[in-house]
XYZ file of C-alpha atoms in Angstrom:
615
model
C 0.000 0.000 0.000
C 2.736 2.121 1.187
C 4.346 1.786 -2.369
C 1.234 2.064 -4.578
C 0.561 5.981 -2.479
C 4.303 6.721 -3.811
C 3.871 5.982 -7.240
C 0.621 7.926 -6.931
C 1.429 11.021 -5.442
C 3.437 12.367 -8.254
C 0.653 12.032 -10.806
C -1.927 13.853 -8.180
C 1.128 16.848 -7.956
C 1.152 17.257 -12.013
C -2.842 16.908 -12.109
C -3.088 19.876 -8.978
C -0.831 22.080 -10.890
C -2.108 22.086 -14.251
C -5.347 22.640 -12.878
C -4.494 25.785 -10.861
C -2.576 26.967 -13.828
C -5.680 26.974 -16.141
C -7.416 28.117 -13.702
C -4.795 31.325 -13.458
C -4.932 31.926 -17.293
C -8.422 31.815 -16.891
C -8.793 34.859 -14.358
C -5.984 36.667 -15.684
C -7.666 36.825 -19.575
C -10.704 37.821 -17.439
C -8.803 40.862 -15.499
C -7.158 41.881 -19.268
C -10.845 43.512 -20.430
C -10.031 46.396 -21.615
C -13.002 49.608 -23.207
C -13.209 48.512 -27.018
C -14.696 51.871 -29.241
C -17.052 51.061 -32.058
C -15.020 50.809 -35.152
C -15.264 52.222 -38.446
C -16.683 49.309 -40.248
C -19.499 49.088 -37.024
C -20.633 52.675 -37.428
C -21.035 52.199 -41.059
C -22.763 48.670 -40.453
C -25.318 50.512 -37.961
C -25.730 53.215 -40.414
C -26.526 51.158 -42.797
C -29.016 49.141 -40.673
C -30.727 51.799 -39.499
C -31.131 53.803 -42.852
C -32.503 50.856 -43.928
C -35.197 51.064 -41.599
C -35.932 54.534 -41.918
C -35.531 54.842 -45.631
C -37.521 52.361 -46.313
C -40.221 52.278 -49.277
C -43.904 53.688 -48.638
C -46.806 53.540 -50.042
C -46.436 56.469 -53.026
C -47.916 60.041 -52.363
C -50.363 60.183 -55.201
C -51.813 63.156 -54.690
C -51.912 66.328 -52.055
C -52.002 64.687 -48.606
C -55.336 66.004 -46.924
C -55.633 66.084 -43.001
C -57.242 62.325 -42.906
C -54.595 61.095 -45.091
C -51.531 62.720 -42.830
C -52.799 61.023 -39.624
C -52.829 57.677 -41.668
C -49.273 57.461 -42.286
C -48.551 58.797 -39.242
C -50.297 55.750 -37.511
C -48.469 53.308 -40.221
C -45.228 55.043 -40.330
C -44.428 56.899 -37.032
C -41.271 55.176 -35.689
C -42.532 56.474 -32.329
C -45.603 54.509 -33.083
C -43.851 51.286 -34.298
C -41.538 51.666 -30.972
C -44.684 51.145 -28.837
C -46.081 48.368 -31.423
C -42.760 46.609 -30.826
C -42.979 47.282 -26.767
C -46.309 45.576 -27.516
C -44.699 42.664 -28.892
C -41.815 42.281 -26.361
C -44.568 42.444 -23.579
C -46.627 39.541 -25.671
C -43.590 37.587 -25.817
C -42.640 37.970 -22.132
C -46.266 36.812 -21.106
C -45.867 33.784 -23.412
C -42.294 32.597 -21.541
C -43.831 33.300 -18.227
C -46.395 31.002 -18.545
C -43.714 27.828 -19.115
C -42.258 28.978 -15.672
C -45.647 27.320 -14.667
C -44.164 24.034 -15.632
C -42.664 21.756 -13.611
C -38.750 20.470 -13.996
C -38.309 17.768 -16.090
C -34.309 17.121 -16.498
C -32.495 14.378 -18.231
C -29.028 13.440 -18.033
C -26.549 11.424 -19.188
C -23.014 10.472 -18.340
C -19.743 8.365 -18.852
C -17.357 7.799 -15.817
C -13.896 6.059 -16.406
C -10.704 6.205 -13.804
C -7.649 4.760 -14.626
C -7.479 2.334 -11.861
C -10.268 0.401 -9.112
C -11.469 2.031 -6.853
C -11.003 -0.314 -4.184
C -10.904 -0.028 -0.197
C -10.414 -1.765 2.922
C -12.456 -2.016 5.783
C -11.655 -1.935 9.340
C -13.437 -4.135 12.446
C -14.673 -1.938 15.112
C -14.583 -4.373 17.703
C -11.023 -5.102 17.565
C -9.694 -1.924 15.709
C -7.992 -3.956 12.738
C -8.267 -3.525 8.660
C -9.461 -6.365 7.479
C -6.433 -6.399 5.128
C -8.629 -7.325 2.403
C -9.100 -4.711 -0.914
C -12.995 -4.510 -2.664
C -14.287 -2.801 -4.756
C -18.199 -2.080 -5.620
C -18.124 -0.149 -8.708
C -16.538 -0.527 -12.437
C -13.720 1.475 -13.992
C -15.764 2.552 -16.456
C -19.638 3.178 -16.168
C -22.576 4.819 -18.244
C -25.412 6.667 -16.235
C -28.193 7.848 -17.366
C -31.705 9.834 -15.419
C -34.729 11.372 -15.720
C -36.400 13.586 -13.394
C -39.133 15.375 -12.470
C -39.431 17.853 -10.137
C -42.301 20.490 -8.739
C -41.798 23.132 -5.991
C -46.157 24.123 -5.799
C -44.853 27.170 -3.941
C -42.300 27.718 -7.302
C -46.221 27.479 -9.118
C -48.148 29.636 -7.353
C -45.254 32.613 -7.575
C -44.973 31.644 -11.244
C -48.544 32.390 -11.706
C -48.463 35.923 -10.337
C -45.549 36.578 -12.190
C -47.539 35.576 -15.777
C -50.794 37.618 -14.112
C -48.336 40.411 -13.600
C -46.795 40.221 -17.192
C -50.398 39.921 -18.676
C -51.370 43.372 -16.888
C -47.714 44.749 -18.611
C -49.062 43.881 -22.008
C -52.199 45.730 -21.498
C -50.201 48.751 -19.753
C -48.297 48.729 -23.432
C -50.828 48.736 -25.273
C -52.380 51.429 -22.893
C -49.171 53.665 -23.709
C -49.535 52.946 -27.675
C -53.106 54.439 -27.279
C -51.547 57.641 -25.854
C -48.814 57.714 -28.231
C -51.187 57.796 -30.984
C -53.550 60.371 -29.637
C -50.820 62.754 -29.380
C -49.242 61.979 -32.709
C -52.821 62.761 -34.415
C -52.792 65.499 -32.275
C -49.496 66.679 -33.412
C -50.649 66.272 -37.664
C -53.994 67.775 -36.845
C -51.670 71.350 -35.612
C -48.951 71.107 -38.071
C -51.235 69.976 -40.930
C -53.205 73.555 -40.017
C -49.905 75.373 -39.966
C -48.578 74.043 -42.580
C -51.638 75.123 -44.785
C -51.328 78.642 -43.521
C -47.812 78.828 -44.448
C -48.729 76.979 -48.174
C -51.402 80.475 -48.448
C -49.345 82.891 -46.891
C -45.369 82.212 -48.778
C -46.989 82.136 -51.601
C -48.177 86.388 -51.076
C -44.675 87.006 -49.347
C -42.321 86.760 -52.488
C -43.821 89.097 -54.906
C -44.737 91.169 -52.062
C -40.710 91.057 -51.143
C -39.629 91.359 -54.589
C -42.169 94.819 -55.136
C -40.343 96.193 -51.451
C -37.040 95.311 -53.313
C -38.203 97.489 -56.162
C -39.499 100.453 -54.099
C -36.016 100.525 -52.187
C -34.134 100.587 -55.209
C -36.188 103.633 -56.453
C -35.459 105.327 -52.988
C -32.012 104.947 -53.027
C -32.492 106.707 -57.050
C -34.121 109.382 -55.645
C -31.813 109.730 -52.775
C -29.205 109.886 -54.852
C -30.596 112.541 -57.214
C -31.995 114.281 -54.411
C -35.419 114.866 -55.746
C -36.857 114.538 -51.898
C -35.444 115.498 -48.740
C -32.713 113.599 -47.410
C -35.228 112.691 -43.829
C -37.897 112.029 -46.156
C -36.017 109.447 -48.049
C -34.491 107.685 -45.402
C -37.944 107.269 -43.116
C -38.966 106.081 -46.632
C -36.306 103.452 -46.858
C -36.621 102.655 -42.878
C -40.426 101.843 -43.433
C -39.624 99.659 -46.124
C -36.315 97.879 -44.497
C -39.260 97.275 -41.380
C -41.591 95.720 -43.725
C -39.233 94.135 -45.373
C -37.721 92.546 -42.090
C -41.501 91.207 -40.396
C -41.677 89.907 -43.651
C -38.816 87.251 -43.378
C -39.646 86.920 -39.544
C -43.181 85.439 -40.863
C -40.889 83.175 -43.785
C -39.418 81.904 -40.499
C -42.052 80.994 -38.651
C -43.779 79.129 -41.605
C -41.093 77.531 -43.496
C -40.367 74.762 -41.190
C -44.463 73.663 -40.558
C -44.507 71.498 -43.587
C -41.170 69.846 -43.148
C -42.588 68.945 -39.439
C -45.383 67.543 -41.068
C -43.736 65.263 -43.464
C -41.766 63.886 -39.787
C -44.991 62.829 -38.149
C -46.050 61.498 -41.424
C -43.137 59.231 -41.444
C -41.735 60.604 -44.549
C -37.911 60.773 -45.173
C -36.177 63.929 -44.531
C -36.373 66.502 -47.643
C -38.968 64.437 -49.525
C -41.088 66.835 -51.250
C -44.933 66.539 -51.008
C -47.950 69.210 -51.850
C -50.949 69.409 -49.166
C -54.288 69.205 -50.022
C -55.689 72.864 -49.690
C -59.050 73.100 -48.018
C -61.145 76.562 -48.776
C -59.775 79.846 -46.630
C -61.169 79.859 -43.450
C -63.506 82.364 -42.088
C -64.920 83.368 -38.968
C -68.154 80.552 -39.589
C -65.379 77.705 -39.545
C -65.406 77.509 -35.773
C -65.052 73.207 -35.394
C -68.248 72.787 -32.808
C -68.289 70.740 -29.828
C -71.671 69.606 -29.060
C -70.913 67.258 -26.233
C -70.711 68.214 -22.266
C -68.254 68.775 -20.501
C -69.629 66.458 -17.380
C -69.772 63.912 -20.129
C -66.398 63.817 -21.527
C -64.755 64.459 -17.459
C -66.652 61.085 -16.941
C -65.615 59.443 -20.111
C -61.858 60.882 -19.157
C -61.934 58.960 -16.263
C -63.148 55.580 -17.554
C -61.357 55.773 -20.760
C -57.887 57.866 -20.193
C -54.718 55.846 -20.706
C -52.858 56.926 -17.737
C -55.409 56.355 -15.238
C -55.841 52.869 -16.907
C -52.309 52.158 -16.835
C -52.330 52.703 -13.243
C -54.926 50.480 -12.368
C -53.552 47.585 -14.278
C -49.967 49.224 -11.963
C -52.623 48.592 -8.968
C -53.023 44.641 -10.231
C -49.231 44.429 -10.219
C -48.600 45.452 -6.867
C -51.583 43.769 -4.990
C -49.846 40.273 -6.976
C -46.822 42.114 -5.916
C -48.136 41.502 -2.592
C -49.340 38.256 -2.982
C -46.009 36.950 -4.209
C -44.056 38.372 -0.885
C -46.453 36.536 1.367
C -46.614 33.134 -0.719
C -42.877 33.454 -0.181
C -43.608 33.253 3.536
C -45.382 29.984 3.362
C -42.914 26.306 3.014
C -42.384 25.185 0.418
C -43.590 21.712 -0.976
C -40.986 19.529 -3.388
C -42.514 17.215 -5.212
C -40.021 14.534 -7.387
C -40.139 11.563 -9.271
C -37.156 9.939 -11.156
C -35.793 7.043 -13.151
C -32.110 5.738 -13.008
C -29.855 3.665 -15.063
C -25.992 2.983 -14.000
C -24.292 0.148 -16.029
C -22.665 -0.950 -12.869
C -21.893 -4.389 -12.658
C -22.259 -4.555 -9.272
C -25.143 -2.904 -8.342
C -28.149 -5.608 -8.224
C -30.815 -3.767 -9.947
C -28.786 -1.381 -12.621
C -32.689 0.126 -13.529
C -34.833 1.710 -10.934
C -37.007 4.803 -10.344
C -37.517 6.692 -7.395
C -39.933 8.907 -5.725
C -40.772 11.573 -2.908
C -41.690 14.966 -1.351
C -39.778 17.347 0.786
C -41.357 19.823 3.069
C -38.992 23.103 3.913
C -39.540 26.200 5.762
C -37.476 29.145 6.530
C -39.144 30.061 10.210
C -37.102 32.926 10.540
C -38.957 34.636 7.546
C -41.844 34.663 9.822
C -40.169 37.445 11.614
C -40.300 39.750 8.654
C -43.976 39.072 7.881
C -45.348 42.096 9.389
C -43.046 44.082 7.636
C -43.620 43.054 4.654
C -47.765 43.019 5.039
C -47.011 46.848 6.183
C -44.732 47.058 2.965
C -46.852 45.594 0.519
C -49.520 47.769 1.795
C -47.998 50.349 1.631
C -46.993 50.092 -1.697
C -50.842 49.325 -2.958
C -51.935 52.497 -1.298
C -48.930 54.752 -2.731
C -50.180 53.462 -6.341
C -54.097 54.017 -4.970
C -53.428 57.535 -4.020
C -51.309 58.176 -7.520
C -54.159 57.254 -9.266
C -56.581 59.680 -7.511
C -53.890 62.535 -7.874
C -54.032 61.646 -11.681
C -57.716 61.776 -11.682
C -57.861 65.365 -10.511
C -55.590 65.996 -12.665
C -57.517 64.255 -15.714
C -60.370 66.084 -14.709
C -58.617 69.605 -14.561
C -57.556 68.977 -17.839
C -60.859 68.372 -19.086
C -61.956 71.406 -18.021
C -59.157 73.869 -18.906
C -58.807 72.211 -22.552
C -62.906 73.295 -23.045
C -61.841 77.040 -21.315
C -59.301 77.405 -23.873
C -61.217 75.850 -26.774
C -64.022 78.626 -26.403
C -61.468 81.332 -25.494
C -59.428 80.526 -28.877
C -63.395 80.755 -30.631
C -63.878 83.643 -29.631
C -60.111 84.956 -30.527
C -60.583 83.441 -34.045
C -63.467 85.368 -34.285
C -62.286 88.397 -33.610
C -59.279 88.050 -36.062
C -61.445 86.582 -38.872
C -63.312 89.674 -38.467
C -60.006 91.960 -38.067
C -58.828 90.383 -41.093
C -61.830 91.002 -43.379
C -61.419 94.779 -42.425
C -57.678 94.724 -43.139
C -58.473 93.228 -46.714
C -61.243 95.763 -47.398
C -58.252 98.823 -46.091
C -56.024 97.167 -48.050
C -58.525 97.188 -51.018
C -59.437 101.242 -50.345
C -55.643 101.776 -50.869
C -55.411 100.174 -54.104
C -58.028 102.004 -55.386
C -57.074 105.368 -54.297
C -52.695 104.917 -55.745
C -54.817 103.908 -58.924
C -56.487 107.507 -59.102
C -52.778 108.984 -58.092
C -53.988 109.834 -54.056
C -51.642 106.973 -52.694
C -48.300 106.135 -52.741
C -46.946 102.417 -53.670
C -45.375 102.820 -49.755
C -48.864 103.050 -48.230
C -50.321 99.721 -50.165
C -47.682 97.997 -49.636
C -48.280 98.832 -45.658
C -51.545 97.987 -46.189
C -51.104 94.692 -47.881
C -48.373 93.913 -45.160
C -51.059 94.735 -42.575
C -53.887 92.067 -44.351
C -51.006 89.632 -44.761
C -50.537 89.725 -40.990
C -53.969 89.788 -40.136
C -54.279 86.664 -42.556
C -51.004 84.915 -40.852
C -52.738 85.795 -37.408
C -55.900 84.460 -38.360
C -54.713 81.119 -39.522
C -52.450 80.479 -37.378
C -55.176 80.798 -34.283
C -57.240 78.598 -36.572
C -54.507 76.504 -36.054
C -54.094 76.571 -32.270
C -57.672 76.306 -32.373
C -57.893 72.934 -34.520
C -55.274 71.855 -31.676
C -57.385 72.871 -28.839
C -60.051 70.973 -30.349
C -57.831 67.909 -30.522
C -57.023 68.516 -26.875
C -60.338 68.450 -25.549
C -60.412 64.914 -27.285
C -57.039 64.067 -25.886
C -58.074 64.889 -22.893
C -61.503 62.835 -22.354
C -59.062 60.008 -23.645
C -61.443 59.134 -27.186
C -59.552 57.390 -29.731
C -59.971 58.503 -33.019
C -59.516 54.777 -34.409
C -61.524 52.178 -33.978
C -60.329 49.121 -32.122
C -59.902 47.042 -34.792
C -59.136 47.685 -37.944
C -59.762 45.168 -40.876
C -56.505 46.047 -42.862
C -53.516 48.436 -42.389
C -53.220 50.232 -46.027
C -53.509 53.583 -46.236
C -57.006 53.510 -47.557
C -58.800 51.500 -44.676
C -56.690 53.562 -42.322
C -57.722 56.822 -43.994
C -61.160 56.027 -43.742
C -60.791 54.578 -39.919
C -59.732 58.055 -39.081
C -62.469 59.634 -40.764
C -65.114 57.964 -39.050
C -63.296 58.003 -35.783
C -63.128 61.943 -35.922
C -66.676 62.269 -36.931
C -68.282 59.926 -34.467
C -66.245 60.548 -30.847
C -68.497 63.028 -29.862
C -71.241 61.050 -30.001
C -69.422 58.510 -28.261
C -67.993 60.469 -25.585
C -70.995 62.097 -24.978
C -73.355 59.146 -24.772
C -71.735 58.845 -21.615
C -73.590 59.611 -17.915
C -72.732 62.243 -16.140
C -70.299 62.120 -13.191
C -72.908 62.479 -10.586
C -75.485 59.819 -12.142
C -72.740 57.791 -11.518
C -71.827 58.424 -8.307
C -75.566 58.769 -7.001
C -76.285 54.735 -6.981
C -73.340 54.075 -5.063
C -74.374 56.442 -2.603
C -78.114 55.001 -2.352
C -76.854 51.924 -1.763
C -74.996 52.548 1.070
C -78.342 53.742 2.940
C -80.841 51.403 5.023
C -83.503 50.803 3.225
C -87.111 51.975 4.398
C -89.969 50.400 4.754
C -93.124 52.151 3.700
C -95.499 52.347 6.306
C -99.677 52.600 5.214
C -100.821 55.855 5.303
C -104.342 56.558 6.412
C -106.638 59.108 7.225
C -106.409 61.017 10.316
C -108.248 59.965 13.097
C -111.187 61.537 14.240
C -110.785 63.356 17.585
C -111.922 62.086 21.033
C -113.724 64.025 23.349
C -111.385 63.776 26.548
C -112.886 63.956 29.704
C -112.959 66.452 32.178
C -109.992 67.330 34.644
C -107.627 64.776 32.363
C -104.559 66.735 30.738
C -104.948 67.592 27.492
C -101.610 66.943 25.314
C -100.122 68.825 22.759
C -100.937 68.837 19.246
C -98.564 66.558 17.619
C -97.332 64.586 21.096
C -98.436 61.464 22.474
C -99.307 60.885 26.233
C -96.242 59.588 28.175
C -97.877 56.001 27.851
C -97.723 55.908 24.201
C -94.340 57.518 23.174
C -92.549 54.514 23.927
C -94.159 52.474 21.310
C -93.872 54.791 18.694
C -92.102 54.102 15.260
C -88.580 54.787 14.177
C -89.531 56.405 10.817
C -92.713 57.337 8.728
C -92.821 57.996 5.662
C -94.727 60.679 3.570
C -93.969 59.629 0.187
C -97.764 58.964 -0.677
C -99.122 62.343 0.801
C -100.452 64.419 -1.675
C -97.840 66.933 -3.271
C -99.699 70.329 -2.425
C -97.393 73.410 -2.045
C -96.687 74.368 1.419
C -97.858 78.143 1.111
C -101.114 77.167 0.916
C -101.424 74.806 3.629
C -102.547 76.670 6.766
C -102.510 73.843 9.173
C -99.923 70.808 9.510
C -101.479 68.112 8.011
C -101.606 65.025 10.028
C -100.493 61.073 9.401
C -101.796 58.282 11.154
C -99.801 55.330 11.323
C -101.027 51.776 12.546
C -98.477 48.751 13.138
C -99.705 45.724 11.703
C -99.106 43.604 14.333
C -100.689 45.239 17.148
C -104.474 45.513 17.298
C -103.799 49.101 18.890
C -105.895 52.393 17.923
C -104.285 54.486 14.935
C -101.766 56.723 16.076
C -101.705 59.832 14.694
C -98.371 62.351 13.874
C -98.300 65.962 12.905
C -96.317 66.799 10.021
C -95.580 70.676 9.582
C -95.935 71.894 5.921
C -92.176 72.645 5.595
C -91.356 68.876 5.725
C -93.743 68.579 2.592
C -92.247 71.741 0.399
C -89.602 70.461 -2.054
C -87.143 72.807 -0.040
C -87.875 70.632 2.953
C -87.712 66.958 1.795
C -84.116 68.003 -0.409
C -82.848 69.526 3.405
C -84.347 66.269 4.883
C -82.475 63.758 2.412
């Protein structure tokens, strides 16, 4: 024995030290990472990939893009609105894996053991202290294993479950942001669709406008040069038209970048020229009219808004949230099954399968239970309380999206009107440098003054076709239906189109906040049995010397056995003012043979005035 551990131990030293020096290579490549920069050839590759993307073909513009058409290939184009469509999808897919962590463990294995010598030992006598002197061995050199198990932790399930229950309420909390993506995209064409028409009208009158300023400032400088006019006269002359000249390109400014913006939301690559579908010039009659009420849409808001939906599917995560931390509380319950195979020639029965269950519990955890039942409460009232907040706010924003809508009416109004004056100035001008009683300085100030007033007025038509769109953002309508048979342009186009003409009928179908809120108050009352109403009793002639009591009281005797309630809801409705006398109510209990009993009722209780103060 003494030689066989000899000839051993050298091996076991060359096996030990090859071992720790792999393992040494192994952490020191490991420590060597070292901040790699994107390469040339990767930022071209990404380029590429994402051009690709973005760049890609659409359906053709075949025409000028109207309003309906815009918010169509915004919806099929938008990357912002593909980004939540792909959220969508990752959420869809995460559901789908959480619902095999449901499963229970099914493992196989297989294996092949081999040693280069027996693995033999001794055995020593415990009653004498001696090695038996004798070598065995119970297993092969070389052996082939092979299992299959099963495995299922219920308390593994049941936290598996509320995770999948908690994905499912992510997918809808996507889907929940898509819807307010979209709102606010349409939102976004409806404004720059309106601003980009005003700025299609309006360049179109600012170049020969600036060319004909160009003109007059080239005959000042002539006649400042010739001095034909005073010198102060010329220059205020060339001032004036350097001013007009100058508000001019401030308005080119403002205008020349709506239709690019437009072409963004619509998905379109940058620079690709389109032409927009001109509708007729607006006037002070094209006011958009919103016929539903506001208590409508505040209570459609707050069934229908995405955020406050979003946070009560948040509200379903944390009470499974909850759930989860106390099912981790509870032990935990192993059940496993398994079948064996070892091509041991020793072993008796080289097949077999095996079975059991295992019970374990970490009692300590216990400790931590109230904690995290305070916790987990806490956390369900934090998102309870968020989603009230939101609701005020919801409803605030109901109501200051309808303020501004009719303030930005009335302001269209008023520079529709302004503008119609400005054209009919404008047109008194031309008519009077035709005669020779104008100057070319004083129409072009007065067609600089009805382009303004034009500019003005469309571009509050603008802000006022986004107000509009606000007050439908706001009550949370969507402007597509919820499904949609096809996604080309066409059935989208049309989707939109219906969607826009129908939501206020749909958001104001809706009850009103307090019709809603008026049931769940009823309910909480005890209800009231109606008690018979009968004529009042005729009066008894008391006898002498006995105490007479006072109208509407009982004798001491009686007032014990008098009812809780009585009702008046069959009395005849007569107006109070013209009742002189309280009328009077008899009530008899039906189980008591007992003469009727009669009450006083005073006319206030039977005024309108009275029974609202009474309920």
């Amino acid at each position: 024995m003494t030689r066989f551990a000899s000839s051993f131990r050298p091996r076991g030293h060359k096996a030990r030290a090859s071992f720790v020096l792999a393992a040494a290579a192994l952490l020191a490549s490991g420590c060597s990472v070292s901040p790699k920069p994107l390469s040339d050839d990767e930022n071209v590759s990404r380029l590429r990939e994402d051009m690709s993307v973005i760049m890609a073909p659409q359906e053709p513009i075949t025409g000028p893009v109207s309003m309906h058409e815009a918010m169509a290939r915004a919806i099929k184009y938008n990357l912002d609105e593909r980004v939540k469509l792909m959220e969508m999808a990752v959420a869809n897919q995460q559901l789908d894996l959480s619902r095999f962590d449901m499963l229970p463990r099914l493992v196989a294995g297989a294996g092949y053991t081999g040693r280069n010598n027996e693995s033999g030992s001794e055995s020593l006598n415990l009653a004498t202290g001696r090695r038996t002197g004798e070598s065995t061995t119970a297993t092969d050199r070389h052996r082939r294993t092979a299992d299959l198990g099963f495995t299922w932790n219920i308390l593994d399930f049941g936290v598996s479950y509320l995770r999948a229950r908690q994905n499912s309420n992510l997918v809808l909390i996507a889907d929940e942001r898509r819807r307010r993506v979209v709102q606010g995209i349409l939102q976004d064409v409806r404004t720059s669709y309106w601003r980009a028409v005003a700025a299609e009208r309006l360049l179109k009158r600012i170049e020969p406008l600036e060319k004909r300023i160009e003109a007059a400032r080239k005959n000042a400088n002539a006649l400042e040069a010739q001095r034909v006019q005073a010198p102060l006269q010329t220059l205020s002359y060339q001032r004036a038209l350097v001013d007009t000249l100058r508000q001019l390109q401030t308005l080119r400014r403002e205008l020349v970048a709506a239709k690019s913006q437009l072409g963004a939301l619509m998905g379109l690559p940058p620079g690709e020229n389109f032409t927009i579908q001109m509708p007729p010039d607006v006037t002070g009659k094209d006011v958009p009219a919103i016929t539903a009420s506001v208590e409508s849409l505040e209570t459609y808001a707050l069934l229908n808004r995405p955020e406050l939906l979003e946070e009560s599917y948040n509200a379903r995560i944390t009470a499974d949230e909850t759930r989860r931390a106390l099912l981790k509380l509870l032990p935990g319950i192993d059940l496993n099954a398994g079948l064996h195979y070892d091509s041991n020639s020793f072993l008796l029965n080289q097949r077999w399968a095996d079975y059991g269950a295992r019970v374990s519990w970490n009692i300590l955890s216990l400790a931590s239970a109230p904690d995290t039942h305070a916790f987990s409460k806490a956390q369900e009232e934090l998102v309870a309380f968020r989603r009230q907040a939101l609701s005020v706010a919801v409803l605030s924003q109901v109501r200051v999206a309808m303020v501004q809508f009719r303030e930005l009416s009335q302001e269209f109004s008023l520079n529709a009107d302004q503008a119609a004056i400005d054209r009919r100035i404008r047109q008194q001008y031309v008519n009077s440098s035709t005669v020779g009683q104008q100057g070319d300085m004083s129409v072009i100030q007065a067609e600089v003054s009805e382009l303004v007033s034009d500019l003005r007025r469309d571009l509050v038509y603008a802000d006022l076709q986004n107000a509009y769109a606000r007050v439908m953002v706001s009550a949370g309508v969507d402007p597509m239906p919820e499904a949609v048979p096809s996604q080309d342009l066409t059935t989208l186009r049309q989707a939109v189109s219906d969607g826009l003409g129908t939501w206020q009928q749909k958001a104001g179908g809706t009850a009103r906040l307090q019709d809603l809120l008026v049931p769940a108050t009823t309910s909480e009352k005890a209800p009231v049995e109606k008690a018979p109403v009968e004529k009042a009793a005729e009066p008894k002639t008391e006898p002498k010397g006995a105490p007479v009591a006072a109208r509407g009281e009982e004798p001491a005797d009686r007032k014990a056995a008098a009812p809780e309630r009585v009702t008046v809801a069959e009395l005849p409705q007569q107006p109070a003012a013209t009742m002189a006398t309280p009328m009077t109510v008899s009530y008899s209990p039906p189980t008591r043979p007992e003469p009727a009993k009669v009450y006083s009722v005073p006319p206030s209780a039977l005024s309108p005035l009275g029974r609202a103060s009474a309920r």
